[in-house]
Amino acid sequence: KIMRDPCIQQGPDGRFHMVWTTSWSKGGFGYASSEDLLHWSEQSYVPAMAHEPKVQNTWAPELSYDTASGEWLIIWSSTITGRFADTDPKVGEGGDKKILNHRLYATRTRDFRNFSPTSLFYDDGYSVIDATLVPVGDRVAMVVKDERISPEPRKDLRIAWARDLRAPFGTSAPSFTRGMIPAWLEGPTIVKIGAKWFLYADAYRDKHYVLLTSTDFASWKDETAALRYPKGLRHGTAFAVKREVLQRLLARGK
């Protein structure tokens, strides 16, 4: 199977957990964990959409730890054939092309062995993928990729807000990257360093990352020109680690 779109987050016990896309067209995602980011558990497959016989995909799972409930929330995007048909994109002639019309779905777990029933997580009336969640002040922001292709391709980023990880997210605001970043974007990932937010996104047609920064999560500045990184990096996760963990990783890299 493929290993794509990895998302890594560290739990309150210090253990790192990773989920990823395992297939272009199956109904589940991969999972593994590690104490040091060097040695990993056996990989397992989570058939989160196995109950949907018409599911077309399970893409870009994303981990968030809900401190209020002590659970991990996992969200991803899936298309279920015939579901939300009123917003199906107009592609092909006579239905000869595969229709992808994604919504976000979710499950919860405490131990990555037992999972809650999958539920619809977000439907704003259009196709979205690659959602990432981040606490901002006393709310949670969700950055998503607008995946609409008709009447014109969007392929840019939007933000929706919720009170917490158990509350519904509201309607997304207009894109904050459209007109600022000419590239098509996906796979956003966000870290905060000091008072500044760093949002990295995959400019997938141009095969490079972009960097947007903000101090208020409302106005964003393009700082892509300041990036220094190996070419070819695609769709990953930025996350904080303790200095000693980083030093061990760097030592192994030598």
mmCIF file of C-alpha atoms in Angstrom:
data_model
loop_
_atom_site.group_PDB
_atom_site.id
_atom_site.type_symbol
_atom_site.label_atom_id
_atom_site.label_comp_id
_atom_site.label_asym_id
_atom_site.label_seq_id
_atom_site.Cartn_x
_atom_site.Cartn_y
_atom_site.Cartn_z
ATOM 1 C CA LYS A 1 0.000 0.000 0.000
ATOM 2 C CA ILE A 2 1.038 3.606 -0.339
ATOM 3 C CA MET A 3 2.046 5.801 2.608
ATOM 4 C CA ARG A 4 0.942 9.345 1.856
ATOM 5 C CA ASP A 5 -0.296 12.424 3.743
ATOM 6 C CA PRO A 6 1.256 11.532 7.127
ATOM 7 C CA CYS A 7 -0.071 13.324 10.183
ATOM 8 C CA ILE A 8 1.908 13.041 13.444
ATOM 9 C CA GLN A 9 0.840 14.342 16.842
ATOM 10 C CA GLN A 10 2.243 13.735 20.317
ATOM 11 C CA GLY A 11 -0.109 12.540 23.035
ATOM 12 C CA PRO A 12 -0.159 13.694 26.668
ATOM 13 C CA ASP A 13 1.824 10.571 27.603
ATOM 14 C CA GLY A 14 4.661 11.620 25.277
ATOM 15 C CA ARG A 15 3.986 8.977 22.632
ATOM 16 C CA PHE A 16 3.810 10.039 18.985
ATOM 17 C CA HIS A 17 0.885 8.823 16.899
ATOM 18 C CA MET A 18 0.769 8.789 13.107
ATOM 19 C CA VAL A 19 -2.064 8.247 10.629
ATOM 20 C CA TRP A 20 -1.786 8.315 6.831
ATOM 21 C CA THR A 21 -3.507 7.638 3.526
ATOM 22 C CA THR A 22 -2.993 4.014 2.446
ATOM 23 C CA SER A 23 -4.823 3.969 -0.887
ATOM 24 C CA TRP A 24 -6.400 6.161 -3.541
ATOM 25 C CA SER A 25 -9.663 4.241 -3.390
ATOM 26 C CA LYS A 26 -10.110 2.203 -0.186
ATOM 27 C CA GLY A 27 -12.188 2.753 2.943
ATOM 28 C CA GLY A 28 -9.570 3.094 5.676
ATOM 29 C CA PHE A 29 -6.296 4.641 6.821
ATOM 30 C CA GLY A 30 -3.019 3.518 8.387
ATOM 31 C CA TYR A 31 -1.851 3.913 11.993
ATOM 32 C CA ALA A 32 1.415 3.464 13.904
ATOM 33 C CA SER A 33 3.003 4.958 17.032
ATOM 34 C CA SER A 34 6.455 5.668 18.424
ATOM 35 C CA GLU A 35 8.127 6.848 21.600
ATOM 36 C CA ASP A 36 11.066 8.536 19.857
ATOM 37 C CA LEU A 37 10.167 8.953 16.140
ATOM 38 C CA LEU A 38 12.911 6.425 15.356
ATOM 39 C CA HIS A 39 11.376 3.090 16.350
ATOM 40 C CA TRP A 40 7.767 2.485 15.311
ATOM 41 C CA SER A 41 5.075 0.022 16.232
ATOM 42 C CA GLU A 42 3.689 -2.445 13.742
ATOM 43 C CA GLN A 43 1.466 -0.706 11.224
ATOM 44 C CA SER A 44 -2.266 -1.324 11.421
ATOM 45 C CA TYR A 45 -5.201 -0.577 9.122
ATOM 46 C CA VAL A 46 -8.310 1.202 10.402
ATOM 47 C CA PRO A 47 -11.323 0.383 8.153
ATOM 48 C CA ALA A 48 -13.158 3.554 9.126
ATOM 49 C CA MET A 49 -15.431 3.636 6.043
ATOM 50 C CA ALA A 50 -15.952 -0.112 5.614
ATOM 51 C CA HIS A 51 -19.648 0.330 6.440
ATOM 52 C CA GLU A 52 -20.111 2.458 3.298
ATOM 53 C CA PRO A 53 -20.120 0.128 0.262
ATOM 54 C CA LYS A 54 -20.065 3.073 -2.164
ATOM 55 C CA VAL A 55 -17.144 4.916 -0.608
ATOM 56 C CA GLN A 56 -14.534 5.964 -3.177
ATOM 57 C CA ASN A 57 -11.662 7.043 -0.952
ATOM 58 C CA THR A 58 -10.357 7.845 2.537
ATOM 59 C CA TRP A 59 -7.869 10.680 2.212
ATOM 60 C CA ALA A 60 -5.511 12.651 4.461
ATOM 61 C CA PRO A 61 -6.532 11.572 7.992
ATOM 62 C CA GLU A 62 -5.719 14.166 10.638
ATOM 63 C CA LEU A 63 -5.187 13.701 14.378
ATOM 64 C CA SER A 64 -6.253 16.081 17.156
ATOM 65 C CA TYR A 65 -6.183 15.380 20.889
ATOM 66 C CA ASP A 66 -9.307 16.497 22.744
ATOM 67 C CA THR A 67 -8.115 17.367 26.247
ATOM 68 C CA ALA A 68 -11.682 17.859 27.478
ATOM 69 C CA SER A 69 -12.693 14.254 26.705
ATOM 70 C CA GLY A 70 -9.319 12.514 26.793
ATOM 71 C CA GLU A 71 -9.899 11.178 23.275
ATOM 72 C CA TRP A 72 -8.202 11.397 19.921
ATOM 73 C CA LEU A 73 -10.321 12.872 17.140
ATOM 74 C CA ILE A 74 -9.455 11.639 13.638
ATOM 75 C CA ILE A 75 -10.956 13.384 10.612
ATOM 76 C CA TRP A 76 -10.542 12.711 6.878
ATOM 77 C CA SER A 77 -12.246 13.331 3.548
ATOM 78 C CA SER A 78 -14.279 10.767 1.610
ATOM 79 C CA THR A 79 -16.561 10.686 -1.400
ATOM 80 C CA ILE A 80 -19.561 8.357 -1.192
ATOM 81 C CA THR A 81 -21.117 7.804 -4.598
ATOM 82 C CA GLY A 82 -24.576 9.371 -4.760
ATOM 83 C CA ARG A 83 -24.245 11.186 -1.427
ATOM 84 C CA PHE A 84 -24.701 14.979 -1.658
ATOM 85 C CA ALA A 85 -25.582 14.493 -5.341
ATOM 86 C CA ASP A 86 -26.953 18.041 -5.654
ATOM 87 C CA THR A 87 -23.370 19.344 -5.399
ATOM 88 C CA ASP A 88 -21.722 16.766 -7.660
ATOM 89 C CA PRO A 89 -19.279 18.518 -10.006
ATOM 90 C CA LYS A 90 -20.175 18.565 -13.683
ATOM 91 C CA VAL A 91 -17.375 16.467 -15.170
ATOM 92 C CA GLY A 92 -17.169 14.367 -18.297
ATOM 93 C CA GLU A 93 -19.922 13.583 -20.751
ATOM 94 C CA GLY A 94 -22.605 11.104 -19.845
ATOM 95 C CA GLY A 95 -21.000 10.313 -16.502
ATOM 96 C CA ASP A 96 -17.921 8.740 -18.075
ATOM 97 C CA LYS A 97 -15.568 10.244 -15.500
ATOM 98 C CA LYS A 98 -15.330 9.468 -11.796
ATOM 99 C CA ILE A 99 -17.107 12.069 -9.683
ATOM 100 C CA LEU A 100 -15.336 13.143 -6.495
ATOM 101 C CA ASN A 101 -17.499 15.126 -4.084
ATOM 102 C CA HIS A 102 -15.822 15.029 -0.683
ATOM 103 C CA ARG A 103 -17.110 15.686 2.796
ATOM 104 C CA LEU A 104 -15.294 15.354 6.114
ATOM 105 C CA TYR A 105 -15.897 12.334 8.356
ATOM 106 C CA ALA A 106 -14.631 11.497 11.834
ATOM 107 C CA THR A 107 -14.090 8.874 14.474
ATOM 108 C CA ARG A 108 -12.790 9.019 18.055
ATOM 109 C CA THR A 109 -10.559 6.702 20.053
ATOM 110 C CA ARG A 110 -8.685 6.489 23.347
ATOM 111 C CA ASP A 111 -6.376 3.587 22.491
ATOM 112 C CA PHE A 112 -6.267 3.301 18.667
ATOM 113 C CA ARG A 113 -7.789 -0.160 18.971
ATOM 114 C CA ASN A 114 -11.402 0.736 19.659
ATOM 115 C CA PHE A 115 -13.037 3.445 17.556
ATOM 116 C CA SER A 116 -16.381 5.199 17.762
ATOM 117 C CA PRO A 117 -18.807 4.781 14.849
ATOM 118 C CA THR A 118 -17.819 6.982 11.934
ATOM 119 C CA SER A 119 -19.926 10.129 11.583
ATOM 120 C CA LEU A 120 -20.236 13.055 9.209
ATOM 121 C CA PHE A 121 -17.976 15.766 10.610
ATOM 122 C CA TYR A 122 -18.392 18.739 8.255
ATOM 123 C CA ASP A 123 -20.651 19.608 5.332
ATOM 124 C CA ASP A 124 -20.593 23.222 4.172
ATOM 125 C CA GLY A 125 -22.389 22.458 0.922
ATOM 126 C CA TYR A 126 -19.311 21.904 -1.235
ATOM 127 C CA SER A 127 -16.410 19.489 -1.675
ATOM 128 C CA VAL A 128 -13.501 19.883 0.787
ATOM 129 C CA ILE A 129 -10.388 17.877 1.611
ATOM 130 C CA ASP A 130 -7.234 18.115 3.739
ATOM 131 C CA ALA A 131 -8.711 19.661 6.873
ATOM 132 C CA THR A 132 -6.433 20.573 9.757
ATOM 133 C CA LEU A 133 -7.552 21.696 13.225
ATOM 134 C CA VAL A 134 -5.717 24.109 15.492
ATOM 135 C CA PRO A 135 -6.706 25.817 18.782
ATOM 136 C CA VAL A 136 -6.701 29.599 18.483
ATOM 137 C CA GLY A 137 -7.499 31.424 21.704
ATOM 138 C CA ASP A 138 -10.713 29.989 23.134
ATOM 139 C CA ARG A 139 -11.867 28.549 19.801
ATOM 140 C CA VAL A 140 -10.765 25.944 17.246
ATOM 141 C CA ALA A 141 -9.948 26.895 13.659
ATOM 142 C CA MET A 142 -10.305 24.423 10.812
ATOM 143 C CA VAL A 143 -8.376 25.141 7.631
ATOM 144 C CA VAL A 144 -9.693 23.209 4.623
ATOM 145 C CA LYS A 145 -8.977 22.985 0.913
ATOM 146 C CA ASP A 146 -11.888 24.036 -1.305
ATOM 147 C CA GLU A 147 -11.949 21.174 -3.817
ATOM 148 C CA ARG A 148 -14.686 22.459 -6.142
ATOM 149 C CA ILE A 149 -13.958 22.225 -9.870
ATOM 150 C CA SER A 150 -17.149 23.762 -11.288
ATOM 151 C CA PRO A 151 -18.222 26.226 -12.469
ATOM 152 C CA GLU A 152 -14.484 27.017 -12.089
ATOM 153 C CA PRO A 153 -11.673 25.353 -10.123
ATOM 154 C CA ARG A 154 -11.100 26.775 -6.627
ATOM 155 C CA LYS A 155 -8.225 24.784 -5.090
ATOM 156 C CA ASP A 156 -7.548 27.309 -2.337
ATOM 157 C CA LEU A 157 -7.772 27.446 1.481
ATOM 158 C CA ARG A 158 -10.624 28.547 3.752
ATOM 159 C CA ILE A 159 -11.161 28.737 7.516
ATOM 160 C CA ALA A 160 -14.163 27.646 9.591
ATOM 161 C CA TRP A 161 -14.534 28.035 13.370
ATOM 162 C CA ALA A 162 -15.997 26.052 16.263
ATOM 163 C CA ARG A 163 -16.249 26.597 20.005
ATOM 164 C CA ASP A 164 -14.375 23.351 20.724
ATOM 165 C CA LEU A 165 -13.665 19.933 19.202
ATOM 166 C CA ARG A 166 -17.156 18.668 20.022
ATOM 167 C CA ALA A 167 -19.061 21.671 18.677
ATOM 168 C CA PRO A 168 -20.105 21.980 15.014
ATOM 169 C CA PHE A 169 -17.992 24.136 12.732
ATOM 170 C CA GLY A 170 -19.683 27.096 11.093
ATOM 171 C CA THR A 171 -19.720 28.162 7.473
ATOM 172 C CA SER A 172 -16.235 28.746 6.125
ATOM 173 C CA ALA A 173 -15.118 32.275 5.354
ATOM 174 C CA PRO A 174 -14.081 33.264 1.819
ATOM 175 C CA SER A 175 -10.675 31.986 0.803
ATOM 176 C CA PHE A 176 -7.730 33.784 2.392
ATOM 177 C CA THR A 177 -5.255 32.467 -0.222
ATOM 178 C CA ARG A 178 -7.160 33.212 -3.425
ATOM 179 C CA GLY A 179 -5.566 36.225 -5.116
ATOM 180 C CA MET A 180 -2.535 36.120 -2.784
ATOM 181 C CA ILE A 181 -1.045 32.751 -3.758
ATOM 182 C CA PRO A 182 -1.315 31.966 -7.481
ATOM 183 C CA ALA A 183 -0.656 28.247 -6.986
ATOM 184 C CA TRP A 184 -3.250 25.581 -6.241
ATOM 185 C CA LEU A 185 -2.827 24.589 -2.589
ATOM 186 C CA GLU A 186 -3.576 21.561 -0.427
ATOM 187 C CA GLY A 187 -2.371 19.786 2.701
ATOM 188 C CA PRO A 188 -2.143 22.772 5.087
ATOM 189 C CA THR A 189 -0.266 22.283 8.359
ATOM 190 C CA ILE A 190 0.151 24.897 11.095
ATOM 191 C CA VAL A 191 2.472 25.565 14.043
ATOM 192 C CA LYS A 192 2.743 28.512 16.398
ATOM 193 C CA ILE A 193 6.163 29.832 17.390
ATOM 194 C CA GLY A 194 6.014 32.604 19.953
ATOM 195 C CA ALA A 195 3.201 34.935 18.902
ATOM 196 C CA LYS A 196 3.382 33.995 15.231
ATOM 197 C CA TRP A 197 1.461 31.354 13.271
ATOM 198 C CA PHE A 198 3.263 29.502 10.465
ATOM 199 C CA LEU A 199 1.019 27.860 7.877
ATOM 200 C CA TYR A 200 2.711 25.597 5.363
ATOM 201 C CA ALA A 201 0.790 24.315 2.328
ATOM 202 C CA ASP A 202 1.612 22.075 -0.603
ATOM 203 C CA ALA A 203 1.568 23.950 -3.931
ATOM 204 C CA TYR A 204 1.115 20.606 -5.585
ATOM 205 C CA ARG A 205 1.099 21.584 -9.253
ATOM 206 C CA ASP A 206 4.296 23.590 -8.794
ATOM 207 C CA LYS A 207 5.826 20.931 -6.506
ATOM 208 C CA HIS A 208 6.914 23.104 -3.619
ATOM 209 C CA TYR A 209 5.691 24.374 -0.265
ATOM 210 C CA VAL A 210 4.386 27.858 0.432
ATOM 211 C CA LEU A 211 4.621 29.609 3.809
ATOM 212 C CA LEU A 212 2.032 32.030 5.153
ATOM 213 C CA THR A 213 2.405 33.741 8.534
ATOM 214 C CA SER A 214 0.037 35.622 10.812
ATOM 215 C CA THR A 215 -0.072 37.097 14.295
ATOM 216 C CA ASP A 216 -3.876 37.190 14.551
ATOM 217 C CA PHE A 217 -5.046 34.258 12.375
ATOM 218 C CA ALA A 218 -6.971 36.770 10.271
ATOM 219 C CA SER A 219 -4.462 38.595 8.078
ATOM 220 C CA TRP A 220 -1.775 36.505 6.384
ATOM 221 C CA LYS A 221 1.578 37.320 4.806
ATOM 222 C CA ASP A 222 3.276 35.303 2.076
ATOM 223 C CA GLU A 223 6.805 34.442 3.248
ATOM 224 C CA THR A 224 7.462 31.625 0.786
ATOM 225 C CA ALA A 225 10.611 33.352 -0.458
ATOM 226 C CA ALA A 226 12.176 32.839 2.987
ATOM 227 C CA LEU A 227 11.751 29.059 2.920
ATOM 228 C CA ARG A 228 14.827 26.836 2.796
ATOM 229 C CA TYR A 229 14.033 23.165 2.384
ATOM 230 C CA PRO A 230 14.843 20.146 0.172
ATOM 231 C CA LYS A 231 12.905 20.243 -3.070
ATOM 232 C CA GLY A 232 10.202 17.659 -3.608
ATOM 233 C CA LEU A 233 8.715 17.667 -0.109
ATOM 234 C CA ARG A 234 4.971 17.044 -0.329
ATOM 235 C CA HIS A 235 1.995 17.116 2.017
ATOM 236 C CA GLY A 236 3.414 16.547 5.497
ATOM 237 C CA THR A 237 2.852 17.727 9.058
ATOM 238 C CA ALA A 238 4.717 20.377 11.054
ATOM 239 C CA PHE A 239 4.803 19.693 14.804
ATOM 240 C CA ALA A 240 6.873 20.562 17.850
ATOM 241 C CA VAL A 241 9.294 18.171 19.536
ATOM 242 C CA LYS A 242 11.626 18.515 22.501
ATOM 243 C CA ARG A 243 15.173 19.476 21.652
ATOM 244 C CA GLU A 244 16.614 16.104 22.730
ATOM 245 C CA VAL A 245 14.244 14.273 20.361
ATOM 246 C CA LEU A 246 15.367 16.481 17.500
ATOM 247 C CA GLN A 247 19.029 15.926 18.376
ATOM 248 C CA ARG A 248 18.564 12.141 18.233
ATOM 249 C CA LEU A 249 16.856 12.434 14.861
ATOM 250 C CA LEU A 250 19.637 14.621 13.499
ATOM 251 C CA ALA A 251 22.296 12.249 14.840
ATOM 252 C CA ARG A 252 20.663 9.328 13.054
ATOM 253 C CA GLY A 253 20.515 11.356 9.855
ATOM 254 C CA LYS A 254 24.309 11.677 9.871
#
